[in-house]
Short mmCIF file of C-alpha atoms in Angstrom, two decimals:
data_model
loop_
_atom_site.label_atom_id
_atom_site.label_comp_id
_atom_site.label_asym_id
_atom_site.label_seq_id
_atom_site.Cartn_x
_atom_site.Cartn_y
_atom_site.Cartn_z
CA MET I 1 -25.87 -3.64 39.43
CA ALA I 2 -25.81 -6.64 36.97
CA PRO I 3 -28.43 -6.40 34.11
CA PRO I 4 -31.29 -8.86 34.10
CA THR I 5 -30.55 -12.01 32.06
CA SER I 6 -34.08 -13.50 30.93
CA ALA I 7 -35.91 -11.91 28.07
CA ALA I 8 -38.94 -11.27 30.29
CA ALA I 9 -36.87 -9.64 33.02
CA VAL I 10 -35.11 -7.41 30.57
CA ALA I 11 -38.38 -6.30 29.09
CA ALA I 12 -39.93 -5.69 32.54
CA ALA I 13 -36.86 -3.56 33.55
CA ALA I 14 -37.02 -1.59 30.34
CA ARG I 15 -40.81 -0.78 30.88
CA VAL I 16 -40.04 0.84 34.13
CA ALA I 17 -36.98 2.76 33.07
CA PRO I 18 -37.28 6.31 34.00
CA THR I 19 -36.14 7.70 30.56
CA PRO I 20 -35.69 6.39 26.95
CA ALA I 21 -31.90 6.92 27.34
CA ALA I 22 -32.06 4.62 30.52
CA ALA I 23 -34.05 1.90 28.61
CA LEU I 24 -31.56 2.03 25.64
CA ALA I 25 -28.64 1.65 28.02
CA LEU I 26 -30.38 -1.22 29.71
CA PHE I 27 -31.03 -3.07 26.40
CA LYS I 28 -27.43 -2.53 25.34
CA SER I 29 -26.01 -3.70 28.76
CA ALA I 30 -28.09 -6.88 28.76
CA LEU I 31 -27.28 -7.78 25.22
CA SER I 32 -23.64 -7.22 25.85
CA ALA I 33 -23.50 -9.15 29.00
CA ASP I 34 -25.32 -12.23 27.59
CA PRO I 35 -24.42 -13.27 24.07
CA ALA I 36 -27.25 -15.94 24.14
CA LEU I 37 -29.86 -13.36 24.94
CA SER I 38 -31.97 -12.83 21.70
CA PRO I 39 -33.54 -9.49 21.08
CA LEU I 40 -36.25 -11.43 19.12
CA ALA I 41 -37.06 -13.19 22.41
CA VAL I 42 -37.27 -9.80 24.22
CA LEU I 43 -39.75 -8.18 21.68
CA PRO I 44 -42.96 -10.09 22.72
CA HIS I 45 -42.58 -9.05 26.31
CA LEU I 46 -42.56 -5.32 25.36
CA ASP I 47 -46.36 -5.34 24.87
CA ALA I 48 -45.99 -3.79 21.33
CA ALA I 49 -44.76 -0.53 22.83
CA PRO I 50 -43.43 1.43 19.81
CA SER I 51 -40.81 3.37 21.78
CA LEU I 52 -39.32 0.41 23.50
CA SER I 53 -39.41 -1.76 20.33
CA ASN I 54 -37.42 0.92 18.44
CA LEU I 55 -34.98 1.20 21.31
CA LEU I 56 -34.43 -2.56 21.29
CA LEU I 57 -33.74 -2.28 17.47
CA THR I 58 -31.17 0.45 18.10
CA ALA I 59 -29.51 -1.68 20.82
CA SER I 60 -29.53 -4.82 18.68
CA ALA I 61 -27.62 -3.04 15.75
CA ALA I 62 -24.76 -2.34 18.24
CA ALA I 63 -24.57 -5.64 19.97
CA ARG I 64 -25.84 -8.33 17.47
CA PRO I 65 -25.00 -9.62 13.95
CA HIS I 66 -26.69 -7.81 11.08
CA ALA I 67 -28.78 -10.83 10.33
CA THR I 68 -30.26 -10.91 13.80
CA SER I 69 -31.15 -7.08 13.66
CA LEU I 70 -32.63 -7.47 10.19
CA ARG I 71 -34.86 -10.29 11.38
CA LEU I 72 -35.83 -8.09 14.47
CA TYR I 73 -36.77 -5.30 12.02
CA SER I 74 -38.89 -7.66 9.96
CA ARG I 75 -40.72 -8.91 13.12
CA ILE I 76 -41.50 -5.42 14.26
CA LYS I 77 -42.90 -4.60 10.79
CA SER I 78 -45.03 -7.84 10.87
CA LEU I 79 -46.52 -6.67 14.20
CA SER I 80 -47.44 -3.38 12.67
CA ILE I 81 -45.54 -1.53 15.28
CA ARG I 82 -44.78 2.00 14.21
CA ILE I 83 -41.01 2.17 13.24
CA SER I 84 -38.79 5.24 13.91
CA THR I 85 -36.32 6.00 11.08
CA ALA I 86 -33.88 7.17 13.77
CA SER I 87 -33.96 3.64 15.33
CA LEU I 88 -32.71 2.26 11.90
CA HIS I 89 -29.69 4.64 11.48
CA PRO I 90 -27.22 2.50 13.58
CA LEU I 91 -28.17 -0.54 11.57
CA LEU I 92 -28.29 1.29 8.23
CA SER I 93 -24.85 2.82 9.02
CA SER I 94 -23.18 -0.56 10.10
CA LEU I 95 -24.64 -2.73 7.25
CA PRO I 96 -22.56 -3.51 4.19
CA SER I 97 -23.47 -1.40 1.29
CA ALA I 98 -25.77 -3.95 -0.55
CA PRO I 99 -28.13 -4.76 2.30
CA ALA I 100 -27.99 -1.13 3.35
CA PHE I 101 -29.44 -0.12 -0.05
CA ALA I 102 -32.14 -2.79 0.27
CA LEU I 103 -33.11 -1.46 3.69
CA PHE I 104 -33.09 2.15 2.49
CA ALA I 105 -35.44 1.19 -0.37
CA ASP I 106 -37.81 -0.54 2.17
CA ILE I 107 -37.65 2.57 4.37
CA PHE I 108 -38.63 4.66 1.29
CA ARG I 109 -41.40 2.15 0.34
CA LEU I 110 -42.85 2.40 3.91
CA ARG I 111 -42.84 6.14 3.59
CA LEU I 112 -40.97 6.62 6.79
CA PRO I 113 -39.80 10.16 7.27
CA LEU I 114 -36.25 10.79 5.84
CA CYS I 115 -33.85 13.20 7.59
CA THR I 116 -30.38 14.58 6.73
CA ILE I 117 -28.80 11.84 8.92
CA THR I 118 -30.55 9.09 6.73
CA PHE I 119 -29.38 10.75 3.55
CA ASN I 120 -25.86 11.21 4.86
CA ILE I 121 -25.59 7.55 5.71
CA MET I 122 -26.67 6.53 2.21
CA LEU I 123 -24.23 9.03 0.72
CA ARG I 124 -21.42 7.35 2.56
CA HIS I 125 -22.42 4.01 1.19
CA LEU I 126 -22.65 5.32 -2.30
CA VAL I 127 -19.19 6.84 -2.21
CA SER I 128 -17.71 3.75 -0.57
CA THR I 129 -18.96 1.66 -3.44
CA GLY I 130 -17.35 4.00 -6.01
CA LYS I 131 -20.57 5.94 -7.00
CA PRO I 132 -19.82 9.53 -6.27
CA VAL I 133 -21.90 10.71 -9.25
CA ARG I 134 -24.97 9.03 -7.92
CA ALA I 135 -24.07 10.56 -4.50
CA LEU I 136 -24.03 13.99 -5.98
CA GLU I 137 -27.41 13.44 -7.61
CA LEU I 138 -28.82 12.46 -4.14
CA LEU I 139 -27.18 15.46 -2.50
CA ARG I 140 -28.90 17.78 -5.05
CA GLN I 141 -32.26 16.24 -4.21
CA MET I 142 -31.84 16.72 -0.49
CA PRO I 143 -33.97 19.50 1.17
CA ARG I 144 -31.35 20.28 3.91
CA PRO I 145 -27.81 19.09 3.16
CA ASN I 146 -25.28 20.03 5.89
CA ALA I 147 -21.37 20.21 5.99
CA VAL I 148 -21.12 16.38 6.46
CA THR I 149 -23.31 15.87 3.36
CA TYR I 150 -20.98 18.02 1.15
CA ASN I 151 -17.85 16.67 2.67
CA THR I 152 -18.92 13.07 2.10
CA VAL I 153 -19.46 13.62 -1.58
CA ILE I 154 -16.34 15.75 -1.86
CA ALA I 155 -14.33 12.90 -0.31
CA GLY I 156 -15.93 10.41 -2.72
CA PHE I 157 -14.78 12.38 -5.84
CA CYS I 158 -11.24 12.93 -4.31
CA ALA I 159 -10.97 9.16 -3.70
CA ARG I 160 -11.52 8.68 -7.39
CA GLY I 161 -9.00 11.37 -8.30
CA ARG I 162 -11.58 13.75 -9.61
CA ILE I 163 -10.40 16.83 -7.75
CA HIS I 164 -11.68 19.47 -10.22
CA THR I 165 -15.30 18.09 -9.56
CA ALA I 166 -14.64 18.11 -5.80
CA LEU I 167 -13.72 21.83 -6.07
CA GLU I 168 -16.91 22.48 -7.92
CA ILE I 169 -18.88 20.84 -5.18
CA MET I 170 -16.95 22.89 -2.65
CA ARG I 171 -18.06 26.10 -4.50
CA GLU I 172 -21.62 24.74 -4.60
CA MET I 173 -21.50 24.00 -0.91
CA ARG I 174 -20.88 27.84 -0.25
CA GLU I 175 -23.07 29.37 -2.94
CA ARG I 176 -26.03 26.84 -2.90
CA GLY I 177 -25.86 25.49 0.54
CA GLY I 178 -24.67 28.62 2.32
CA ILE I 179 -22.19 26.43 4.21
CA ALA I 180 -18.61 27.56 4.56
CA PRO I 181 -15.98 24.83 3.77
CA ASN I 182 -14.44 23.57 7.01
CA GLU I 183 -11.16 22.02 8.03
CA TYR I 184 -12.27 18.56 6.81
CA THR I 185 -13.34 20.00 3.38
CA TYR I 186 -9.92 21.68 2.78
CA GLY I 187 -8.01 18.74 4.29
CA THR I 188 -9.84 16.38 1.87
CA VAL I 189 -9.17 18.42 -1.27
CA ILE I 190 -5.51 19.21 -0.40
CA SER I 191 -4.85 15.46 0.30
CA GLY I 192 -6.69 14.51 -2.86
CA TRP I 193 -4.49 16.61 -5.07
CA CYS I 194 -1.47 15.25 -3.31
CA LYS I 195 -2.48 11.68 -3.80
CA ILE I 196 -2.49 12.09 -7.57
CA GLY I 197 0.88 13.93 -7.62
CA ARG I 198 -0.51 17.49 -8.18
CA VAL I 199 1.21 18.88 -5.02
CA ASP I 200 1.47 22.44 -6.47
CA GLU I 201 -2.21 22.46 -6.95
CA ALA I 202 -2.69 21.32 -3.33
CA ALA I 203 -0.38 24.18 -2.25
CA LYS I 204 -2.61 26.65 -4.14
CA VAL I 205 -5.73 25.52 -2.42
CA PHE I 206 -3.76 25.67 1.01
CA ASP I 207 -2.61 29.21 0.17
CA GLU I 208 -6.26 30.40 -0.75
CA MET I 209 -7.56 28.96 2.51
CA LEU I 210 -4.87 30.86 4.47
CA THR I 211 -5.73 34.03 2.58
CA GLU I 212 -9.50 33.76 3.21
CA GLY I 213 -8.75 33.15 6.83
CA GLU I 214 -11.90 31.16 7.58
CA VAL I 215 -10.18 27.89 8.43
CA LYS I 216 -6.92 27.30 10.41
CA PRO I 217 -4.33 25.06 8.95
CA SER I 218 -4.29 21.46 10.49
CA ALA I 219 -1.66 18.83 10.85
CA VAL I 220 -3.60 16.77 8.26
CA MET I 221 -3.12 19.44 5.59
CA TYR I 222 0.69 19.97 6.40
CA ASN I 223 1.16 16.17 6.41
CA ALA I 224 -0.45 15.92 3.03
CA LEU I 225 1.69 18.61 1.52
CA ILE I 226 5.00 17.31 3.26
CA GLY I 227 4.20 13.79 2.12
CA GLY I 228 3.51 15.02 -1.52
CA TYR I 229 6.72 16.87 -1.84
CA CYS I 230 8.60 13.99 -0.33
CA ASP I 231 7.16 11.61 -2.92
CA GLN I 232 8.33 14.04 -5.67
CA GLY I 233 11.87 14.00 -4.16
CA ASN I 234 11.55 17.73 -3.34
CA LEU I 235 12.68 17.26 0.27
CA GLU I 236 13.76 20.89 0.79
CA VAL I 237 10.24 22.17 0.15
CA ALA I 238 8.87 19.42 2.41
CA LEU I 239 11.16 20.66 5.19
CA LEU I 240 10.03 24.22 4.48
CA TYR I 241 6.54 23.25 5.08
CA ARG I 242 7.63 21.58 8.22
CA ASP I 243 9.10 24.92 9.38
CA LYS I 244 5.88 26.73 8.43
CA MET I 245 3.87 24.22 10.33
CA MET I 246 5.73 24.97 13.45
CA GLU I 247 5.59 28.69 12.99
CA LYS I 248 1.75 28.37 12.80
CA GLY I 249 1.87 26.55 16.05
CA VAL I 250 0.52 23.27 14.55
CA ALA I 251 2.08 20.43 16.47
CA MET I 252 3.97 17.85 14.37
CA THR I 253 2.41 14.41 14.57
CA ILE I 254 4.04 10.94 14.31
CA VAL I 255 2.95 10.93 10.72
CA THR I 256 4.95 14.19 10.06
CA TYR I 257 7.97 12.73 11.58
CA ASN I 258 7.65 9.35 9.78
CA LEU I 259 7.32 11.09 6.36
CA LEU I 260 10.34 13.20 6.94
CA VAL I 261 12.48 10.42 8.50
CA HIS I 262 11.78 8.19 5.55
CA ALA I 263 12.50 10.89 3.04
CA LEU I 264 15.82 11.78 4.75
CA PHE I 265 16.88 8.14 4.74
CA MET I 266 16.13 7.89 1.08
CA ASP I 267 18.21 10.94 0.40
CA GLY I 268 21.15 9.44 2.32
CA ARG I 269 20.75 11.91 5.21
CA GLY I 270 20.72 9.40 7.98
CA THR I 271 22.11 11.63 10.60
CA GLU I 272 19.33 14.11 10.03
CA ALA I 273 16.78 11.20 10.17
CA TYR I 274 18.08 10.07 13.50
CA ALA I 275 17.95 13.55 14.88
CA LEU I 276 14.25 13.73 14.03
CA VAL I 277 13.72 10.45 15.77
CA GLU I 278 15.31 11.76 18.81
CA GLU I 279 13.25 14.97 18.62
CA MET I 280 10.05 12.92 18.28
CA SER I 281 10.87 11.01 21.51
CA GLU I 282 11.75 14.25 23.28
CA LYS I 283 8.31 15.55 22.46
CA GLY I 284 6.58 12.51 23.97
CA LEU I 285 5.60 10.84 20.69
CA VAL I 286 6.34 7.14 20.70
CA PRO I 287 7.76 5.58 17.64
CA ASP I 288 5.18 3.30 15.91
CA ALA I 289 5.68 0.26 13.68
CA PHE I 290 6.01 2.54 10.66
CA THR I 291 8.84 4.46 12.35
CA TYR I 292 10.68 1.32 13.20
CA ASN I 293 10.16 -0.01 9.73
CA ILE I 294 11.71 3.10 8.23
CA LEU I 295 14.79 2.82 10.46
CA ILE I 296 15.20 -0.94 9.97
CA ASN I 297 14.77 -0.59 6.25
CA GLY I 298 17.35 2.30 6.14
CA HIS I 299 19.92 0.21 7.94
CA CYS I 300 19.14 -2.85 5.71
CA LYS I 301 19.74 -0.66 2.57
CA GLU I 302 23.11 0.49 4.06
CA GLY I 303 24.02 -3.22 4.63
CA ASN I 304 24.05 -2.66 8.50
CA VAL I 305 22.08 -5.78 9.41
CA LYS I 306 23.47 -5.86 12.95
CA LYS I 307 21.98 -2.42 13.67
CA ALA I 308 18.72 -3.40 11.95
CA LEU I 309 18.30 -6.48 14.09
CA GLU I 310 19.15 -4.46 17.27
CA LEU I 311 16.22 -2.10 16.35
CA PHE I 312 14.08 -5.11 15.70
CA GLU I 313 14.74 -6.43 19.24
CA ALA I 314 14.14 -2.88 20.74
CA MET I 315 10.82 -2.82 18.84
CA ALA I 316 9.86 -6.04 20.57
CA ARG I 317 10.97 -4.83 23.97
CA LYS I 318 8.89 -1.62 23.60
CA GLY I 319 5.71 -3.62 22.76
CA VAL I 320 5.59 -2.51 19.13
CA ARG I 321 4.38 -5.39 16.95
CA ALA I 322 6.42 -6.10 13.94
CA THR I 323 4.68 -6.17 10.61
CA VAL I 324 5.08 -8.16 7.41
CA VAL I 325 7.20 -5.16 6.10
CA THR I 326 9.54 -5.51 9.06
CA TYR I 327 10.23 -9.07 8.39
CA THR I 328 10.53 -8.52 4.66
CA SER I 329 13.21 -5.87 5.01
CA LEU I 330 15.18 -8.03 7.43
CA ILE I 331 14.98 -11.18 5.20
CA TYR I 332 16.23 -9.27 2.10
CA ALA I 333 18.99 -7.87 4.12
CA LEU I 334 20.04 -11.29 5.53
CA SER I 335 19.84 -12.70 1.93
CA LYS I 336 22.60 -10.32 0.85
CA LYS I 337 24.79 -11.61 3.65
CA GLY I 338 24.14 -15.26 2.84
CA ARG I 339 22.57 -15.85 6.34
CA VAL I 340 19.89 -18.08 5.03
CA GLN I 341 19.18 -19.95 8.25
CA GLU I 342 18.46 -16.61 10.12
CA ALA I 343 16.16 -15.68 7.34
CA ASP I 344 14.24 -18.92 7.68
CA ARG I 345 14.07 -18.43 11.46
CA LEU I 346 12.62 -14.97 10.96
CA PHE I 347 10.01 -16.16 8.51
CA ASP I 348 8.88 -18.87 11.00
CA GLU I 349 8.77 -16.31 13.75
CA ALA I 350 6.50 -14.10 11.64
CA VAL I 351 4.10 -17.06 11.11
CA ARG I 352 4.23 -17.91 14.84
CA THR I 353 3.33 -14.43 15.85
CA GLY I 354 0.09 -14.66 13.88
CA LEU I 355 1.26 -12.62 10.78
CA ARG I 356 -0.07 -13.96 7.47
CA PRO I 357 2.81 -14.00 4.91
CA ASP I 358 2.03 -12.13 1.75
CA LEU I 359 3.43 -12.53 -1.72
CA VAL I 360 6.37 -9.89 -1.03
CA LEU I 361 7.43 -11.80 2.19
CA TYR I 362 7.50 -15.05 0.23
CA ASN I 363 9.51 -13.55 -2.48
CA ALA I 364 11.92 -12.35 0.00
CA LEU I 365 12.26 -15.92 1.30
CA ILE I 366 12.68 -17.38 -2.13
CA ASN I 367 15.30 -14.62 -2.93
CA SER I 368 17.21 -15.67 0.30
CA HIS I 369 17.60 -19.32 -0.97
CA CYS I 370 18.20 -18.39 -4.62
CA CYS I 371 21.04 -16.06 -3.57
CA SER I 372 22.74 -18.91 -1.67
CA GLY I 373 22.41 -21.45 -4.40
CA GLY I 374 19.44 -23.09 -2.90
CA ILE I 375 17.28 -22.98 -6.02
CA ASP I 376 15.51 -26.20 -5.31
CA ARG I 377 14.26 -24.86 -1.95
CA GLY I 378 13.30 -21.70 -3.83
CA PHE I 379 10.92 -23.80 -6.07
CA GLU I 380 9.59 -25.64 -2.96
CA ILE I 381 8.74 -22.33 -1.30
CA MET I 382 6.80 -21.18 -4.41
CA GLY I 383 4.91 -24.45 -4.18
CA GLU I 384 4.11 -23.91 -0.49
CA MET I 385 3.00 -20.38 -1.38
CA GLU I 386 0.61 -21.53 -4.08
CA LYS I 387 -0.93 -24.12 -1.78
CA LYS I 388 -1.94 -21.14 0.35
CA ARG I 389 -3.58 -19.57 -2.77
CA ILE I 390 -0.90 -16.91 -3.12
CA ALA I 391 -0.11 -16.74 -6.85
CA PRO I 392 3.46 -16.03 -7.93
CA ASP I 393 4.09 -12.81 -9.86
CA ASP I 394 6.83 -11.53 -12.14
CA VAL I 395 9.20 -10.84 -9.12
CA THR I 396 8.81 -14.61 -8.04
CA TYR I 397 9.74 -15.83 -11.44
CA ASN I 398 12.51 -13.27 -12.00
CA THR I 399 14.03 -14.25 -8.66
CA LEU I 400 14.07 -18.00 -9.67
CA MET I 401 15.50 -17.17 -13.02
CA ARG I 402 18.38 -15.22 -11.36
CA GLY I 403 18.97 -18.17 -9.05
CA LEU I 404 19.24 -20.61 -12.07
CA CYS I 405 21.45 -18.24 -13.98
CA LEU I 406 23.86 -17.93 -11.00
CA LEU I 407 24.23 -21.75 -11.10
CA GLY I 408 24.72 -21.65 -14.89
CA ARG I 409 21.47 -23.25 -15.59
CA VAL I 410 20.34 -20.59 -18.07
CA ASP I 411 18.34 -22.85 -20.37
CA GLU I 412 16.12 -23.79 -17.46
CA ALA I 413 15.78 -20.06 -16.59
CA ARG I 414 14.71 -19.52 -20.23
CA LYS I 415 11.83 -22.16 -19.74
CA LEU I 416 10.47 -20.09 -17.00
CA ILE I 417 9.72 -17.30 -19.49
CA ASP I 418 7.32 -19.69 -21.26
CA GLU I 419 5.78 -20.80 -17.91
CA MET I 420 5.29 -17.21 -16.92
CA THR I 421 3.46 -16.35 -20.28
CA LYS I 422 1.23 -19.43 -19.95
CA ARG I 423 0.02 -18.27 -16.55
CA GLY I 424 -0.76 -14.75 -17.79
CA ILE I 425 2.30 -13.27 -16.20
CA GLN I 426 4.14 -10.94 -18.68
CA PRO I 427 7.88 -11.10 -18.70
CA ASP I 428 9.34 -7.63 -17.99
CA LEU I 429 12.67 -5.90 -18.62
CA VAL I 430 14.09 -7.63 -15.60
CA SER I 431 13.27 -11.04 -16.89
CA TYR I 432 15.13 -10.45 -20.22
CA ASN I 433 18.12 -8.74 -18.63
CA THR I 434 18.43 -11.65 -16.20
CA LEU I 435 18.64 -14.02 -19.08
CA ILE I 436 21.02 -11.80 -21.04
CA SER I 437 23.32 -11.67 -18.00
CA GLY I 438 23.00 -15.43 -17.49
CA TYR I 439 24.06 -16.32 -21.16
CA SER I 440 26.75 -13.67 -21.02
CA MET I 441 28.25 -15.02 -17.81
CA LYS I 442 28.24 -18.45 -19.40
CA GLY I 443 30.11 -16.93 -22.46
CA ASP I 444 27.17 -17.76 -24.76
CA VAL I 445 26.98 -14.42 -26.42
CA LYS I 446 25.02 -15.68 -29.44
CA ASP I 447 22.13 -16.69 -27.25
CA ALA I 448 22.42 -13.44 -25.18
CA LEU I 449 22.08 -11.38 -28.32
CA ARG I 450 19.12 -13.54 -29.44
CA ILE I 451 17.36 -12.75 -26.09
CA ARG I 452 18.22 -9.14 -26.67
CA ASP I 453 16.43 -9.13 -30.00
CA GLU I 454 13.43 -11.05 -28.52
CA MET I 455 13.20 -8.41 -25.84
CA MET I 456 13.25 -5.59 -28.42
CA ASP I 457 10.54 -7.28 -30.38
CA LYS I 458 8.43 -7.16 -27.22
CA GLY I 459 8.81 -3.44 -27.04
CA PHE I 460 11.64 -3.20 -24.48
CA ASN I 461 14.59 -1.03 -25.14
CA PRO I 462 18.02 -2.20 -23.89
CA THR I 463 19.17 -0.54 -20.63
CA LEU I 464 22.58 0.12 -19.17
CA MET I 465 22.36 -3.39 -17.55
CA THR I 466 21.62 -4.91 -20.96
CA TYR I 467 24.56 -3.30 -22.61
CA ASN I 468 26.96 -4.04 -19.66
CA ALA I 469 26.05 -7.73 -19.63
CA LEU I 470 26.56 -8.07 -23.49
CA ILE I 471 29.83 -6.10 -23.32
CA GLN I 472 31.07 -8.29 -20.47
CA GLY I 473 30.11 -11.40 -22.58
CA LEU I 474 31.82 -10.16 -25.69
CA CYS I 475 34.98 -9.28 -23.85
CA LYS I 476 34.93 -12.57 -22.04
CA THR I 477 35.00 -14.41 -25.35
CA GLY I 478 37.62 -12.25 -26.88
CA GLN I 479 35.38 -10.08 -29.04
CA GLY I 480 36.76 -6.74 -27.94
CA ASP I 481 36.08 -4.98 -31.30
CA GLU I 482 32.36 -5.95 -31.09
CA ALA I 483 32.22 -4.85 -27.47
CA GLU I 484 33.56 -1.39 -28.50
CA ASN I 485 31.01 -1.10 -31.21
CA LEU I 486 28.28 -2.00 -28.78
CA MET I 487 29.40 0.69 -26.48
CA LYS I 488 29.23 3.21 -29.37
CA GLU I 489 25.77 2.07 -29.98
CA MET I 490 24.95 2.42 -26.36
CA VAL I 491 26.14 6.05 -26.29
CA GLY I 492 24.33 6.73 -29.50
CA ASN I 493 21.05 5.63 -27.71
CA GLY I 494 21.69 8.07 -25.01
CA ILE I 495 22.89 5.75 -22.34
CA THR I 496 25.94 6.74 -20.46
CA PRO I 497 28.46 4.05 -19.74
CA ASP I 498 29.42 3.52 -15.99
CA ASP I 499 32.40 2.01 -14.19
CA SER I 500 31.22 -1.60 -14.98
CA THR I 501 31.19 -0.76 -18.74
CA TYR I 502 34.72 0.57 -18.75
CA ILE I 503 36.13 -2.12 -16.47
CA SER I 504 34.76 -4.88 -18.77
CA LEU I 505 36.22 -3.14 -21.83
CA ILE I 506 39.63 -2.51 -20.18
CA GLU I 507 39.79 -6.15 -19.00
CA GLY I 508 38.68 -7.49 -22.43
CA LEU I 509 41.08 -5.34 -24.47
CA THR I 510 43.92 -6.18 -22.02
CA THR I 511 43.39 -9.96 -22.37
CA GLU I 512 43.40 -9.52 -26.26
CA GLU I 513 46.69 -7.53 -26.09
CA GLU I 514 48.18 -10.23 -23.92
CA ARG I 515 46.86 -12.95 -26.28
CA ALA I 516 48.42 -11.12 -29.28
CA ILE I 517 51.74 -10.70 -27.40
CA GLU I 518 51.75 -14.39 -26.42
CA ASP I 519 51.03 -15.42 -30.04
CA GLU I 520 54.10 -13.30 -31.28
CA ARG I 521 56.25 -15.06 -28.79
CA LEU I 522 55.41 -18.46 -29.81
CA PRO I 523 57.00 -20.40 -32.80
CA PRO I 524 54.76 -20.46 -35.87
CA ALA I 525 53.80 -24.07 -35.35
CA ASP I 526 52.95 -23.67 -31.68
CA ALA I 527 51.10 -20.45 -32.55
CA ALA I 528 49.03 -22.36 -35.07
CA ARG I 529 48.18 -25.02 -32.42
CA ALA I 530 47.23 -22.20 -30.02
#
């Protein structure tokens, strides 16, 4: 039966409801069915009945904006109707933290009875606003904290990277509160250690939990450990935890598969990664956007744009919505192939589907045009980006600098360093190496060396790329001896030459030998003219 629509009819139906639960359901149904129905209009028809007024307040918190519910609360107070703290819990929980603190202060001022649920809601607000110390102080003032209380505060400290404090609270939970840590407690602490890169510490907590035998391991715990070891590049240990997970009868989740598929791709083990994707499908787990992004990015890094685009189309066919990450990977890959028009088309498609391009996606599009010589369009895109209040970063400027250098417009690229600095964006090693490469490609080794000195004055040490660019420039201008000396300096600084270094030296020295032979063959007058 459809709920009543007028304020008076809703109030009348609530007054004859057989139970409070039925009255609450009626209020919720009526407010959901008619957005124009105001709970403030219903209130006067309830004849100041405290129980119904409180139920209306609870329903309003679920169906109306916070401002409306707060006005209703104020109106109930003004009518001197007794307010139940429980009726305020939904509103207190859903409010943003600042008005929630104000409401809590009012509850405290009115001397309304506070229970564990009230405190737990406020603890959640405190930790969400980065105040775990204040949350701990409040916990210690509570008469009856429960597992949710302790877990909320433990999560707050873990979110701030303070895992040692979280462990102390975990001990306090057992000793003072008489409450055994549960699956959520251990999962939070294990994940907390992994997030700050202390995976071995996480493994110790996990092993202690297994030894005590109070809590069974969960997929969340295994995923945290697997992800932590993958992040450290320790794939074999991650796979070992996958095996232990299966031995314990804990089902692998889509998160488990995604972590391992990504790590295998990054380790160049694409065949094993694909085998896991097949296994995931066999177990009835549907690949999500993250899975597809991993696969697409893997193919893009391998230069297999055709396969990446096929997966992109398959993703659409299966109803999995592409993300900004999907489009960014594809646009970068198309850029390397010089397929600028396709990159533009994909960017436009992303916008049409309702995605809001972020800085990374704009940088990918700028890179696409800069790689193909369309530097002017690259600057236009940066202007469009800024109109949308997306500020360029060092990657944006470095990309434009590289585009200018590829066209031989190195002096213009040099000016971008000054523009970056004025905007508060600090040039990095990539910025200086880009300029050094640009001047070296032009044969202007003097300016390349000047930029190298400027870079070092800023606290950046030359890298393999720096030395290779300078060696290439010296060889190009017939300064083979200087290039050899630079390679000796490079080795002395602990940098191992690579194929590019030796190829530049061989080509440079070969050119010098050919020039010397040619000079010997020429008559003295001709040699002088040469």
